[in-house]
Coordinates of C-alpha atoms in Angstrom, one line a residue:
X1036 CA -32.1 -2.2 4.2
X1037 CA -30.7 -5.1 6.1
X1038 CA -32.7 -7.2 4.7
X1039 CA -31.6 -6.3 1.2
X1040 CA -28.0 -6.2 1.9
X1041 CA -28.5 -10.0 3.4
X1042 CA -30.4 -11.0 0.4
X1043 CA -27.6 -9.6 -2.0
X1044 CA -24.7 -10.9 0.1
X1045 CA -26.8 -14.1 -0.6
X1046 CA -27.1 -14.1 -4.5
X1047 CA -23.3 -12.9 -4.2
X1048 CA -22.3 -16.1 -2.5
X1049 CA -24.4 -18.2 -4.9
X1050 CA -22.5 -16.8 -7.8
X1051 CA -19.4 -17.4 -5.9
X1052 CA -19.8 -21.0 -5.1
X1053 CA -21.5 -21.5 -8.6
X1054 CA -18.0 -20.3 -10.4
X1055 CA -15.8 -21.7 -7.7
X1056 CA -14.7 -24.6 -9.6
X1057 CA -13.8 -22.7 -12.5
X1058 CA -11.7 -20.0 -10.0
X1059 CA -9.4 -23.1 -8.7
X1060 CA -9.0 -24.6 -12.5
X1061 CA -8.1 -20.6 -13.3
X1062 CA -5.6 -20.4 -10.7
X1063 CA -4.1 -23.7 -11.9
X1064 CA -4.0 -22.3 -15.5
X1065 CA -2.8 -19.2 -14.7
X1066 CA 0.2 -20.8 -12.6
X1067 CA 1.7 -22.1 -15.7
X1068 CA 1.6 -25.4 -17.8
X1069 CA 1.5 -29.1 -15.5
X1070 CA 2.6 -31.5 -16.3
X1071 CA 1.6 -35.6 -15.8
X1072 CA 3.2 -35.7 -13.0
X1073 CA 2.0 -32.3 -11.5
X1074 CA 5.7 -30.1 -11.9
X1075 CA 5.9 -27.3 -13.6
X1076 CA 6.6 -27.8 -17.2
X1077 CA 9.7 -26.0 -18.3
X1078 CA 8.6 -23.4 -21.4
X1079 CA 11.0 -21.6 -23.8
X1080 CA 10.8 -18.1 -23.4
X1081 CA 10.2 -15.7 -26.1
X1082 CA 12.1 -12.8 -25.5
X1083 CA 11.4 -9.2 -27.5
X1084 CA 8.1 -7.1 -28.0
X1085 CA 6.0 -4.6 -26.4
X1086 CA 4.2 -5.2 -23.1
X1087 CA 1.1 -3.0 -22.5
X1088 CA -0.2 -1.9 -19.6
X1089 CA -3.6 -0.3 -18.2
X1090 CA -3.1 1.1 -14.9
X1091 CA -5.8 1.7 -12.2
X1092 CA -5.1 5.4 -11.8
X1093 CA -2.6 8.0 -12.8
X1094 CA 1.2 8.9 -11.7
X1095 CA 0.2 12.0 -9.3
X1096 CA 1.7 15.1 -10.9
X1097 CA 4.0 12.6 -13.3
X1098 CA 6.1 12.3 -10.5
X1099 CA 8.7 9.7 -11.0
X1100 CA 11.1 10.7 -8.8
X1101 CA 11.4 7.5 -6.0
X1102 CA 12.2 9.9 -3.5
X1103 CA 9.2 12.1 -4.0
X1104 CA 6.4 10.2 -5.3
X1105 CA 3.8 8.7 -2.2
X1106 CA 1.6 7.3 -4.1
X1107 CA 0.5 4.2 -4.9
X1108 CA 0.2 3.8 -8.8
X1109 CA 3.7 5.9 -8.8
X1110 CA 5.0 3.0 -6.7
X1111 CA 4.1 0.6 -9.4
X1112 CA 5.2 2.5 -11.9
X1113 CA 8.4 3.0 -10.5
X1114 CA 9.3 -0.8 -9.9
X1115 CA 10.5 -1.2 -13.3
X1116 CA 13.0 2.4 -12.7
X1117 CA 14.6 1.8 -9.8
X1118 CA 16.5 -1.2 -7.9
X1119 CA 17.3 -1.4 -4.2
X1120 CA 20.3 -2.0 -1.6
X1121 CA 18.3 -5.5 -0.9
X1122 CA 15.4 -7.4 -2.1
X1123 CA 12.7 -8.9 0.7
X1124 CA 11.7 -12.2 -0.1
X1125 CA 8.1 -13.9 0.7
X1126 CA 9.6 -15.6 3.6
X1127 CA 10.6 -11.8 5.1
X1128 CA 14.5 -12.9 4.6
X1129 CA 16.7 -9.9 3.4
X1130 CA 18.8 -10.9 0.6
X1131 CA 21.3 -9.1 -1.7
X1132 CA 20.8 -6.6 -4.6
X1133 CA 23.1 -3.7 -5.1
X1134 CA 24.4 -4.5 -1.7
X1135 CA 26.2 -8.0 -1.8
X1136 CA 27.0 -8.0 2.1
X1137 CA 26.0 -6.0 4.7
X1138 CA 26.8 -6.3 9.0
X1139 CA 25.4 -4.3 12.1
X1140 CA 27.7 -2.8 14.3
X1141 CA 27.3 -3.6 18.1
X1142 CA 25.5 -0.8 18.8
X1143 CA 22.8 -1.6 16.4
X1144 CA 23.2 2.0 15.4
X1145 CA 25.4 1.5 11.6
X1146 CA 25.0 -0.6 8.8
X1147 CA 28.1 -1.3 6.6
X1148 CA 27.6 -2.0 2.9
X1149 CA 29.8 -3.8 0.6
X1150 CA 28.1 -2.8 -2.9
X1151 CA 28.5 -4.6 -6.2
X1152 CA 31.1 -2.6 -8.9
X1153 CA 29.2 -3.6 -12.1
X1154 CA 26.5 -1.6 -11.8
X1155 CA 25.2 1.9 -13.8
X1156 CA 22.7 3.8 -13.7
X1157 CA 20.7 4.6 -17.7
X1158 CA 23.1 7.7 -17.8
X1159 CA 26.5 6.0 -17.2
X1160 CA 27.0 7.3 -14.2
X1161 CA 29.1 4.9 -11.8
X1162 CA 26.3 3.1 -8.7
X1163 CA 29.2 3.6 -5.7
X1164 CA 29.7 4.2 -2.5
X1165 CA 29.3 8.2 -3.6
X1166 CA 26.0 7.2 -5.0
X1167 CA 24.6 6.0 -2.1
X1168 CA 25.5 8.9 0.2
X1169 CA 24.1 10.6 -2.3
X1170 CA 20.6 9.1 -2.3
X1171 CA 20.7 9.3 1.2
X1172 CA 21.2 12.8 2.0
X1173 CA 19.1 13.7 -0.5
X1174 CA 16.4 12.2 1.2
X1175 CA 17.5 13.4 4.2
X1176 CA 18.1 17.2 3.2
X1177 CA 14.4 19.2 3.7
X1178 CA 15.0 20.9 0.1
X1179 CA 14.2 17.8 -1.1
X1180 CA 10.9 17.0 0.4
X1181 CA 11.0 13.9 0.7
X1182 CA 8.0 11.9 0.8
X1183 CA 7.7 8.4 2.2
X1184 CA 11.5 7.7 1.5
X1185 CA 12.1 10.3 4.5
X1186 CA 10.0 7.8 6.8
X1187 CA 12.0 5.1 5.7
X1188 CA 15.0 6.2 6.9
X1189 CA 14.1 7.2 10.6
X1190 CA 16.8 8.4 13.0
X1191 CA 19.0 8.5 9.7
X1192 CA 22.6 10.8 10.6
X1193 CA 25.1 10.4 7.8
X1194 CA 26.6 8.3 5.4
X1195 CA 30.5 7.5 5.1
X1196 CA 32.0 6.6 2.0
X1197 CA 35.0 3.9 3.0
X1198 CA 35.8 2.6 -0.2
X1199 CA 34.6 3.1 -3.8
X1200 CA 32.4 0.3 -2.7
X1201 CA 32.1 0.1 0.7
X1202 CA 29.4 2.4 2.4
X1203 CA 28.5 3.0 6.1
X1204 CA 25.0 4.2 6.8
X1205 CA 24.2 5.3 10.7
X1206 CA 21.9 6.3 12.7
X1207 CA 21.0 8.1 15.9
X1208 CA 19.5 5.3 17.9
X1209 CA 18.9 1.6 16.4
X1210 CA 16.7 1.7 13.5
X1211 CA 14.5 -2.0 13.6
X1212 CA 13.0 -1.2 10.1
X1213 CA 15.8 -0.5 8.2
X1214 CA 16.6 -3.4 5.9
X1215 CA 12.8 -4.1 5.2
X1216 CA 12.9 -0.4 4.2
X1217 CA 15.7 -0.5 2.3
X1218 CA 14.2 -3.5 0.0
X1219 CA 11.1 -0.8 -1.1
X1220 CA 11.5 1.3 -4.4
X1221 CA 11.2 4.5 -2.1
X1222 CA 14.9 4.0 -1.0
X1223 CA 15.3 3.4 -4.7
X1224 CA 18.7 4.7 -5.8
X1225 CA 18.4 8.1 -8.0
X1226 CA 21.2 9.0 -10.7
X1227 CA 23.1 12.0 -8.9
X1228 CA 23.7 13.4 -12.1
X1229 CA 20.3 13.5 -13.6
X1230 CA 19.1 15.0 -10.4
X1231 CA 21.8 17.9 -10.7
X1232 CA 21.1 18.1 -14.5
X1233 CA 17.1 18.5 -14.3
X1234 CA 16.9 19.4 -10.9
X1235 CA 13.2 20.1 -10.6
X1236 CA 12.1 18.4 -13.5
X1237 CA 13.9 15.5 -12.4
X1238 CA 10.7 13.8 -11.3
X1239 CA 9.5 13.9 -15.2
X1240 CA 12.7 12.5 -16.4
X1241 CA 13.8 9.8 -14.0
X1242 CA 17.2 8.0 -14.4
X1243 CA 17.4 4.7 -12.1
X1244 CA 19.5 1.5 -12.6
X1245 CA 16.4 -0.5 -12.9
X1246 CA 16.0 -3.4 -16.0
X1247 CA 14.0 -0.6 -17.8
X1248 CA 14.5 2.9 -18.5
X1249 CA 12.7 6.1 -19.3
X1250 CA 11.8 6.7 -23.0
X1251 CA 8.8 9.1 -22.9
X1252 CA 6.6 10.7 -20.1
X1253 CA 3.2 11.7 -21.7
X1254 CA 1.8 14.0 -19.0
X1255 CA -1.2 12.6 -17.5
X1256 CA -1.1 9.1 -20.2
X1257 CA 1.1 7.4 -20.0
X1258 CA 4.9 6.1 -19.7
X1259 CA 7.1 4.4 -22.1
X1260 CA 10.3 2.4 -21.3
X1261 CA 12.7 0.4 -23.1
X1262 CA 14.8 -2.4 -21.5
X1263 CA 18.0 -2.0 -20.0
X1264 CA 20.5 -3.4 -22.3
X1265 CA 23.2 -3.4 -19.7
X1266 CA 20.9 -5.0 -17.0
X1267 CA 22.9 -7.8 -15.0
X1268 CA 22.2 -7.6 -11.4
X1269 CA 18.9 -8.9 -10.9
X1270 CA 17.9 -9.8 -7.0
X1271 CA 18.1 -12.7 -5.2
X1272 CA 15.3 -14.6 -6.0
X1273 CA 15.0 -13.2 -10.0
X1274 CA 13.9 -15.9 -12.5
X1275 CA 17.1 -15.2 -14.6
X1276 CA 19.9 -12.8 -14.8
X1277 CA 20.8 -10.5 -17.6
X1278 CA 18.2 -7.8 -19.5
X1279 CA 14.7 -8.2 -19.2
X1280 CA 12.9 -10.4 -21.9
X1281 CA 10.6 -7.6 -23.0
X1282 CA 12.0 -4.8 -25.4
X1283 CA 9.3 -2.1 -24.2
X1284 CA 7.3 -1.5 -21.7
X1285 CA 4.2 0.8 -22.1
X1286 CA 2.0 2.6 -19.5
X1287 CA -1.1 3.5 -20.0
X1288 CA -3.2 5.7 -17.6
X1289 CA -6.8 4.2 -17.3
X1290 CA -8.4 5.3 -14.2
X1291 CA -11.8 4.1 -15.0
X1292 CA -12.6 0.7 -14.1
X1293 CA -15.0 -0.1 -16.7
X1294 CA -12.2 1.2 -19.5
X1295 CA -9.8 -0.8 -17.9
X1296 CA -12.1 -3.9 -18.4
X1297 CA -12.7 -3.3 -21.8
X1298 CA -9.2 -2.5 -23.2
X1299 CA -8.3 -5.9 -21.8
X1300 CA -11.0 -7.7 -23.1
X1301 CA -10.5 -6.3 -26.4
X1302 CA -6.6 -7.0 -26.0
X1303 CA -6.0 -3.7 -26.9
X1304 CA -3.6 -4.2 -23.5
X1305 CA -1.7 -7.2 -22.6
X1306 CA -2.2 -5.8 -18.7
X1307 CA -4.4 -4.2 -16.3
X1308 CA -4.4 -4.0 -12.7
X1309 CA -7.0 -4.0 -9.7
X1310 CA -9.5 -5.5 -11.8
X1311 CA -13.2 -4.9 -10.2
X1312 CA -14.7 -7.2 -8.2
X1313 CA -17.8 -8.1 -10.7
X1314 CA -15.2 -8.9 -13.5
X1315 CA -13.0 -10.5 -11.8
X1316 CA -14.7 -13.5 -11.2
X1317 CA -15.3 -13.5 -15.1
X1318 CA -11.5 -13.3 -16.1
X1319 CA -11.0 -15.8 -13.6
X1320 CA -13.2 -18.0 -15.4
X1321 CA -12.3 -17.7 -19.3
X1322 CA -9.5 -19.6 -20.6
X1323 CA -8.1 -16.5 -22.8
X1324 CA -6.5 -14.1 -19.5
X1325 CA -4.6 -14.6 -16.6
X1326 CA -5.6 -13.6 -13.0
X1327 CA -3.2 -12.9 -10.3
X1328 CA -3.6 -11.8 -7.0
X1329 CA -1.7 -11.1 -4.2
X1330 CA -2.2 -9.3 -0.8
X1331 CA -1.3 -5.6 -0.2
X1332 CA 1.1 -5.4 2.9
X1333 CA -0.5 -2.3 4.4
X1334 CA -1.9 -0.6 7.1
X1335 CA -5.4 -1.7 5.9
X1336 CA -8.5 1.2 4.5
X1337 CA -9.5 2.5 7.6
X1338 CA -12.1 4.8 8.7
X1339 CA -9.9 7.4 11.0
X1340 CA -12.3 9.2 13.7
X1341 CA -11.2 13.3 14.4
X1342 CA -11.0 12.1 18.3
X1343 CA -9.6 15.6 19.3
X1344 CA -13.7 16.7 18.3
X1345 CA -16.8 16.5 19.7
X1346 CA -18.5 13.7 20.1
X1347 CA -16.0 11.4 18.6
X1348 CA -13.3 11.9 21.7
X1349 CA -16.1 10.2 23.7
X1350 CA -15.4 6.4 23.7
X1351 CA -18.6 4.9 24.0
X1352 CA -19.5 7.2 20.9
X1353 CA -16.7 5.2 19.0
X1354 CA -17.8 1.9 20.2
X1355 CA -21.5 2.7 19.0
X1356 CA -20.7 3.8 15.5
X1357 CA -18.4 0.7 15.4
X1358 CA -21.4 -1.6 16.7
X1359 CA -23.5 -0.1 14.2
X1360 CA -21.7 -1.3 11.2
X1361 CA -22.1 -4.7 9.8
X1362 CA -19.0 -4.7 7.8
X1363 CA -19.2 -8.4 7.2
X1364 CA -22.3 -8.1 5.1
X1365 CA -20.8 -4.5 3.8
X1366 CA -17.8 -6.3 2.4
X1367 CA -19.2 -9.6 0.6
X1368 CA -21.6 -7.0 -0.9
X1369 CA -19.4 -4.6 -2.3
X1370 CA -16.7 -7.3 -3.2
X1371 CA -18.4 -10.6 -3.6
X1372 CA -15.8 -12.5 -2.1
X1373 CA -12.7 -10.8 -3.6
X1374 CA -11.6 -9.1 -0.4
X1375 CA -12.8 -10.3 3.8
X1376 CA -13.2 -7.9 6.2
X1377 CA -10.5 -6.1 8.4
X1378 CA -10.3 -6.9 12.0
X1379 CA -6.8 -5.4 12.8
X1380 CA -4.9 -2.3 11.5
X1381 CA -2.0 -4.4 9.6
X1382 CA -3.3 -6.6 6.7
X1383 CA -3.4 -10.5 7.7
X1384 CA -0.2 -11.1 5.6
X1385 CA 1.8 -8.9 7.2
X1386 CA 4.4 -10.1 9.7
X1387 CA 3.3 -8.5 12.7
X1388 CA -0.5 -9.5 12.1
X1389 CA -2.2 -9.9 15.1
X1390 CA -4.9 -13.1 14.6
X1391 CA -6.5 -12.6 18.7
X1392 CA -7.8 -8.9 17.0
X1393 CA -10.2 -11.4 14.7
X1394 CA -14.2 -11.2 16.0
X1395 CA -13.0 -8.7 18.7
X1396 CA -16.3 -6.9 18.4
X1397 CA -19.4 -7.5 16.8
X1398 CA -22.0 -6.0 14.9
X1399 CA -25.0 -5.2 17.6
X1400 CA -27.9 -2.7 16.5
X1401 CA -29.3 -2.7 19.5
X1402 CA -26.1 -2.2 21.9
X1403 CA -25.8 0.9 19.3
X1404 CA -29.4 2.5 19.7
X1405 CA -29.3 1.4 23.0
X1406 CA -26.1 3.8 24.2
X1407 CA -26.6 6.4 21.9
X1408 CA -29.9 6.9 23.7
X1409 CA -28.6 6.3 27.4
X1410 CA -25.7 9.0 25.9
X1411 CA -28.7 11.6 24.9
X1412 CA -29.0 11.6 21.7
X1413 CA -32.4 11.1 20.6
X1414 CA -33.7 10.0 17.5
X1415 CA -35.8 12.7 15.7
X1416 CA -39.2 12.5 13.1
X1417 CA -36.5 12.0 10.5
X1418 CA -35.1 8.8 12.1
X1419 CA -31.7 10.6 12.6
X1420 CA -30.3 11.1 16.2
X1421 CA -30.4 14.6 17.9
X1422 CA -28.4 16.2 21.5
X1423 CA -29.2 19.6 22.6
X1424 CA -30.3 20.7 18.9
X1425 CA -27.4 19.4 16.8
X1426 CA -28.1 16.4 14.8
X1427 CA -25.7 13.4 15.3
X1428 CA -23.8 13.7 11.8
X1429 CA -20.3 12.6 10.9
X1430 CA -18.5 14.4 7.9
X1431 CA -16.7 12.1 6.0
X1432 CA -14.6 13.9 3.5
X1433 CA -12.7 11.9 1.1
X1434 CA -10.5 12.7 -2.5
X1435 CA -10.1 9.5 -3.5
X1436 CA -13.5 9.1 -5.8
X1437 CA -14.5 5.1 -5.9
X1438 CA -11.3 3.7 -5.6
X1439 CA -11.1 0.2 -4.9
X1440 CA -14.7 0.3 -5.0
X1441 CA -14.8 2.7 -1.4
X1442 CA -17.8 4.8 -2.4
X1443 CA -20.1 2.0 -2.8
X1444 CA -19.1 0.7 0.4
X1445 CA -19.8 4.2 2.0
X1446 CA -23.0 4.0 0.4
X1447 CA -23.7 0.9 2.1
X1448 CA -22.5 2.1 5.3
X1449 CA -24.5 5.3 4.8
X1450 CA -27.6 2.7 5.5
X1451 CA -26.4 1.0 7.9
X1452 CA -25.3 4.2 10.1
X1453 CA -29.0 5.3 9.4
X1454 CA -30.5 2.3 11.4
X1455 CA -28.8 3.8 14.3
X1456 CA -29.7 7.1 13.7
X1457 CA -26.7 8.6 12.7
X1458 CA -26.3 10.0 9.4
X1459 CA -22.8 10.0 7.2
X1460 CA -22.5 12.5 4.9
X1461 CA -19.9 12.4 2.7
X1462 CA -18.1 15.5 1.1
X1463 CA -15.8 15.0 -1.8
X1464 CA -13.0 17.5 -2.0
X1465 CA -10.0 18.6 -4.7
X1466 CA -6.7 16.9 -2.9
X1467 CA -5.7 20.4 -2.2
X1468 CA -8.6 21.6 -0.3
X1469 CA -9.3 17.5 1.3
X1470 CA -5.4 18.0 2.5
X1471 CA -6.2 21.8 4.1
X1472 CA -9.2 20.8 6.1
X1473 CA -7.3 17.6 7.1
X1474 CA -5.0 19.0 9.2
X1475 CA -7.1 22.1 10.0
X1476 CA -8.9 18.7 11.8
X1477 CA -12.4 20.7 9.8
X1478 CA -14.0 17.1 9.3
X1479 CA -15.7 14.0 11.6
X1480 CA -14.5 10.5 9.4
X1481 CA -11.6 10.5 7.4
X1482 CA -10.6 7.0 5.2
X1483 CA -6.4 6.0 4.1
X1484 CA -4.5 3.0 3.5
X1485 CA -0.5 2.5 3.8
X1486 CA 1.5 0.1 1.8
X1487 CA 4.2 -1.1 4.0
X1488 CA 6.0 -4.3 4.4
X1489 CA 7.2 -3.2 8.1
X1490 CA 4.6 -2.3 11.1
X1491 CA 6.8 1.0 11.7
X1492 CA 3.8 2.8 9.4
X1493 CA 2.1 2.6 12.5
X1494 CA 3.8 5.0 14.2
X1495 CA 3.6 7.4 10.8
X1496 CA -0.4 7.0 11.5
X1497 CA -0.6 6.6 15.4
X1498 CA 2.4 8.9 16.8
X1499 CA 2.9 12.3 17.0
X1500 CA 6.5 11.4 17.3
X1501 CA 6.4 9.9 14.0
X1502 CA 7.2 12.0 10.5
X1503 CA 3.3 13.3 10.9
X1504 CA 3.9 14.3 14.2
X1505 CA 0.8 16.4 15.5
X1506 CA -0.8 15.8 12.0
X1507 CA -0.9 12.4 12.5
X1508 CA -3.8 11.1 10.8
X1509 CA -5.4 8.8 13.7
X1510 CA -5.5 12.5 15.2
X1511 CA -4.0 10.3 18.8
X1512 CA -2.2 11.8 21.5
X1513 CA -1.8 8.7 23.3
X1514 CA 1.5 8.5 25.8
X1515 CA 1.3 4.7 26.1
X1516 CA 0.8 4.1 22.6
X1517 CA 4.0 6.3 21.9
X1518 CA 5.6 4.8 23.9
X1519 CA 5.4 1.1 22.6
X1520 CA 6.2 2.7 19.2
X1521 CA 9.3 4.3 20.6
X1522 CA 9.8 0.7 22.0
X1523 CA 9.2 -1.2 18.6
X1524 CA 11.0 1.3 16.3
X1525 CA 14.8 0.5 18.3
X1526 CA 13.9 -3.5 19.6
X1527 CA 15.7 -5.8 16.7
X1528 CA 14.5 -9.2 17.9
X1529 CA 11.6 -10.2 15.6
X1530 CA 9.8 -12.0 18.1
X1531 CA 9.7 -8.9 20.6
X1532 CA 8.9 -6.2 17.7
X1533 CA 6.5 -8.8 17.2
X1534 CA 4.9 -8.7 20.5
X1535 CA 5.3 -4.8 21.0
X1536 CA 3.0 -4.6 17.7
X1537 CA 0.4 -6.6 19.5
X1538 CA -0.5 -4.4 22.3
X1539 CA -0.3 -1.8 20.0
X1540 CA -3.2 -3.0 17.9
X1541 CA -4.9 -4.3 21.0
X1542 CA -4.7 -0.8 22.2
X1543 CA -5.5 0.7 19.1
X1544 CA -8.8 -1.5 18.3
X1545 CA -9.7 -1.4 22.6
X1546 CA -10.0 2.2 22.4
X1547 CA -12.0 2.2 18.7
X1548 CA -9.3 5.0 17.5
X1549 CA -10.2 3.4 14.3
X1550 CA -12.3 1.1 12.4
X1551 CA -10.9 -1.3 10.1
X1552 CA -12.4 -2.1 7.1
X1553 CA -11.6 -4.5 4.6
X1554 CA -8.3 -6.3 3.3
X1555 CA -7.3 -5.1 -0.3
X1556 CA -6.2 -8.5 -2.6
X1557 CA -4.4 -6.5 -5.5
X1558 CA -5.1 -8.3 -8.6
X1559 CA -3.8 -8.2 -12.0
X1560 CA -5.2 -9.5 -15.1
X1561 CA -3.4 -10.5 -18.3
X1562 CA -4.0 -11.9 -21.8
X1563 CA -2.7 -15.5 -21.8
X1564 CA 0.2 -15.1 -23.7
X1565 CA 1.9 -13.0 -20.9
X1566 CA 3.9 -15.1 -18.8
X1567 CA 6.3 -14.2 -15.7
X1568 CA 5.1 -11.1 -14.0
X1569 CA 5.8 -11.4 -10.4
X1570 CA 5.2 -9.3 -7.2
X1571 CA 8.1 -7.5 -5.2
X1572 CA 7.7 -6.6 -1.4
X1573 CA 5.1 -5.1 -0.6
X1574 CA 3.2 -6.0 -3.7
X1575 CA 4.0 -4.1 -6.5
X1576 CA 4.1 -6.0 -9.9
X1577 CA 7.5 -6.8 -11.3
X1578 CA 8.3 -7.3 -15.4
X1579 CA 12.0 -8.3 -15.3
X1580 CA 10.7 -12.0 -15.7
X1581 CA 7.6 -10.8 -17.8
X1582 CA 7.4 -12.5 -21.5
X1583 CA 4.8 -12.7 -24.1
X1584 CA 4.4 -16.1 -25.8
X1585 CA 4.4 -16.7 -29.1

């Protein structure tokens, strides 16, 4: 099997470097027209039509609601529904949005607003200082149940209202995280009277002040929206100011990759996102789409160990499934070149990377077989690894079906486990019962990614003093590692949150709590015609700027 998975890797890099020089004359394309003496050539921009677009999966329960909905494709969705306090640039500077000014009180502990007085939300309703006490004690209030919008806003206490447009937001202890929160479309602001009109249906009929509004919610197909005529307050860093340039915005729900494909090669879509790795190369490559690609700010995929179980509390366990793996070769076979391997638990953009985590172990067969054996377990007739009659076995159980292409890379892993003697069996469950066994701890391996632009996720995943508390999903009871999470979540200097979030990792990758995996490039392919769709922070795909050419 290694053998194999060298020679493929192999071909895969041939094909790779074979189309290289049509990837960098794609990327130049794709960037826009050059001219002779290599600036940007200024286009006129065709404003009006409908913008379709094939998603890679489905708005979970057609949730909608910014302060509800966790996952992903909901976070895409949402973009276009929903504006923020701030916006987070590339460069991680704060600038203003609905907020035009903002200053920390001396104790760290308070942020004061001062909120533009032009803005509405779809429904009329006035965006004030009310509105934003509002949002925030809705997220706060346990009725609500909040999602990741609740993690976002900490040691949150109250909100004062000190002017129609002036706003004070505080907390219990200083809150590091807060403006890089504040930027993401889960602290997007909500209409308070849509939410007291629908109430519980407000998630299916969502009222933001975003550049697009809510026409239709097809359960389980897709979304329709219509720009905001009224739309004047774009962020900092916008390519223009005023309504969006498209008239409508469609949203189609294709969860299957090879659909996806084929309704944008067929331009039956002007859109579709995380393209597969196979075709990707070809889009890349043929002058009639676009390719973008940008990388997820996230806790990266990671295989999470049930350490509170038998054998996996026993380090040298950990370290031998972890030497077993050859997730280099794993990764350039699964996706030939489109994403590298993970080394660290934040992804390499990130701000609080941590580069020293890079080669930090290795993959070594024999340093595997070789402790495994000195540990007892002995390999059977059936090449698989046995300890006083119970086979060496690790449940993986997973709900997330092949996305981002994680089943095939199980399957290679499954092989690569075998050479070791250890055999991963993976058990695919309905969310409802995967979520019940999960924090039952009824399983060995567990796999989850977190978008996040700010390393305080790593306290939702490490800490059970974060919002998962015992249910924390690295299934840690670590002191020391609490502690430096208590230590980064309060320490506003980015150089020293900086440094705190490298032991942490250290410690986290020391210790094998977790393997790391691979970095997710999120890509999104277009016809050529479409011009202007950017990414917000952490990378979800923005079409205020969008156009279709003419």
């Amino acid at each position: 099997m290694k053998k194999s998975i060298i020679q493929t890797a192999a071909a895969v890099l041939a094909i790779s470097l074979l189309l290289a020089g049509c990837a960098d004359r794609a990327d130049q394309r794709n960037a826009g027209a050059v001219s002779a003496d290599g600036k940007p050539e200024a286009q006129a921009v065709t404003p009006g039509g409908e913008l379709i677009w094939a998603l890679g999966g489905v708005v979970t329960s057609d949730n909608l609601d910014a302060h509800k909905a966790g996952n992903a494709q909901n976070g895409r969705v949402m973009r276009s529904l929903y504006d923020s306090l701030v916006v987070e640039l590339p460069d991680y500077t704060i600038k203003p949005w609905l907020a035009t000014s903002w200053k920390l009180s001396d104790d760290k502990k308070s942020y004061t607003f001062e909120l533009r007085n032009d803005v509405k939300f779809h429904d009329g309703t006035p965006f004030n200082a009310e509105a934003v006490k509002f949002n925030f004690d809705r997220i706060k209030d346990p009725a609500t149940k909040a999602s990741i919008s609740l993690t976002e806003i900490g040691p949150y206490v109250s909100t004062e209202v000190l002017g129609e447009y002036t706003v004070r937001i505080n907390f219990s202890s200083p809150f590091a995280p807060f403006l890089s929160n504040a930027a993401k479309v889960d602290l997007g602001f909500v209409s308070p009277t849509a939410v007291r009109k629908y109430g519980d249906r407000y998630p299916q009929n969502p009222v933001g002040t975003g550049p697009f509004k809510l026409v239709k919610l097809t359960p389980g197909a897709q979304v329709d929206f219509e720009k905001n005529p009224d739309y004047n307050w774009a962020p900092a860093g916008a390519g223009h100011q005023g309504p969006a340039y498209l008239d409508k915005l469609t949203v189609k729900y294709v969860n299957e990759e090879a659909t996806r494909v084929s309704v944008l090669q067929s331009k039956q879509v002007h859109v579709a996102d995380i393209i597969p790795p196979q075709n990707l190369l070809a889009f890349k490559s043929d002058k009639n789409f676009n390719v973008q690609q940008t990388e997820l700010l996230q806790a990266n995929h990671t295989y999470y160990f049930n350490l509170q179980k038998e054998p996996w509390n026993d380090l040298n366990v950990r370290k031998a499934v972890r030497a077993a793996l050859d997730l280099e070769t794993a990764v350039k076979t699964v996706y030939l070149g489109t994403s590298k391997q993970a080394w660290a638990p934040l992804s390499t953009k990130h701000y609080a990377y941590t580069p020293s985590l890079e080669n930090s172990w290795k993959y070594d067969l024999k340093y595997a077989n070789d402790t495994l054996e000195q540990l007892g377990w002995i390999k059977g007739g059936d090449g698989y690894r046995e300890k006083n009659g119970k086979r060496l076995t690790i449940e993986f159980i997973d709900t997330q079906g092949n996305r981002e292409k994680r089943l095939d890379l199980n399957a290679v892993m499954t092989q690569q486990l075998k050479q070791a003697g250890i055999e991963l069996k993976l058990v695919n469950l309905p969310a409802g019962t995967y979520s019940e066994r999960r924090l039952k701890r009824e399983y060995d391996f567990v796999a989850a990614s977190q978008f996040s632009g700010d390393a305080s996720v790593l306290r939702q995943l490490y800490s059970t003093k974060g919002t998962s508390g015992k249910d924390n999903i690295a299934s840690t009871q670590d002191p020391q590692l609490e502690q430096w999470l208590e230590e980064a979540l309060v320490e506003t200097d980015p150089a020293k949150n900086k440094e705190i979030y490298k032991k942490v990792q250290e410690h986290i990758i020391e210790n094998v709590y977790t393997i790391p995996t691979y970095v997710f490039d999120y890509t999104v392919a277009s016809v050529k015609e479409v011009r202007g769709i950017t990414f917000d922070y952490p990378a979800w795909p923005v079409f205020y700027d969008a156009w279709i050419q003419k």
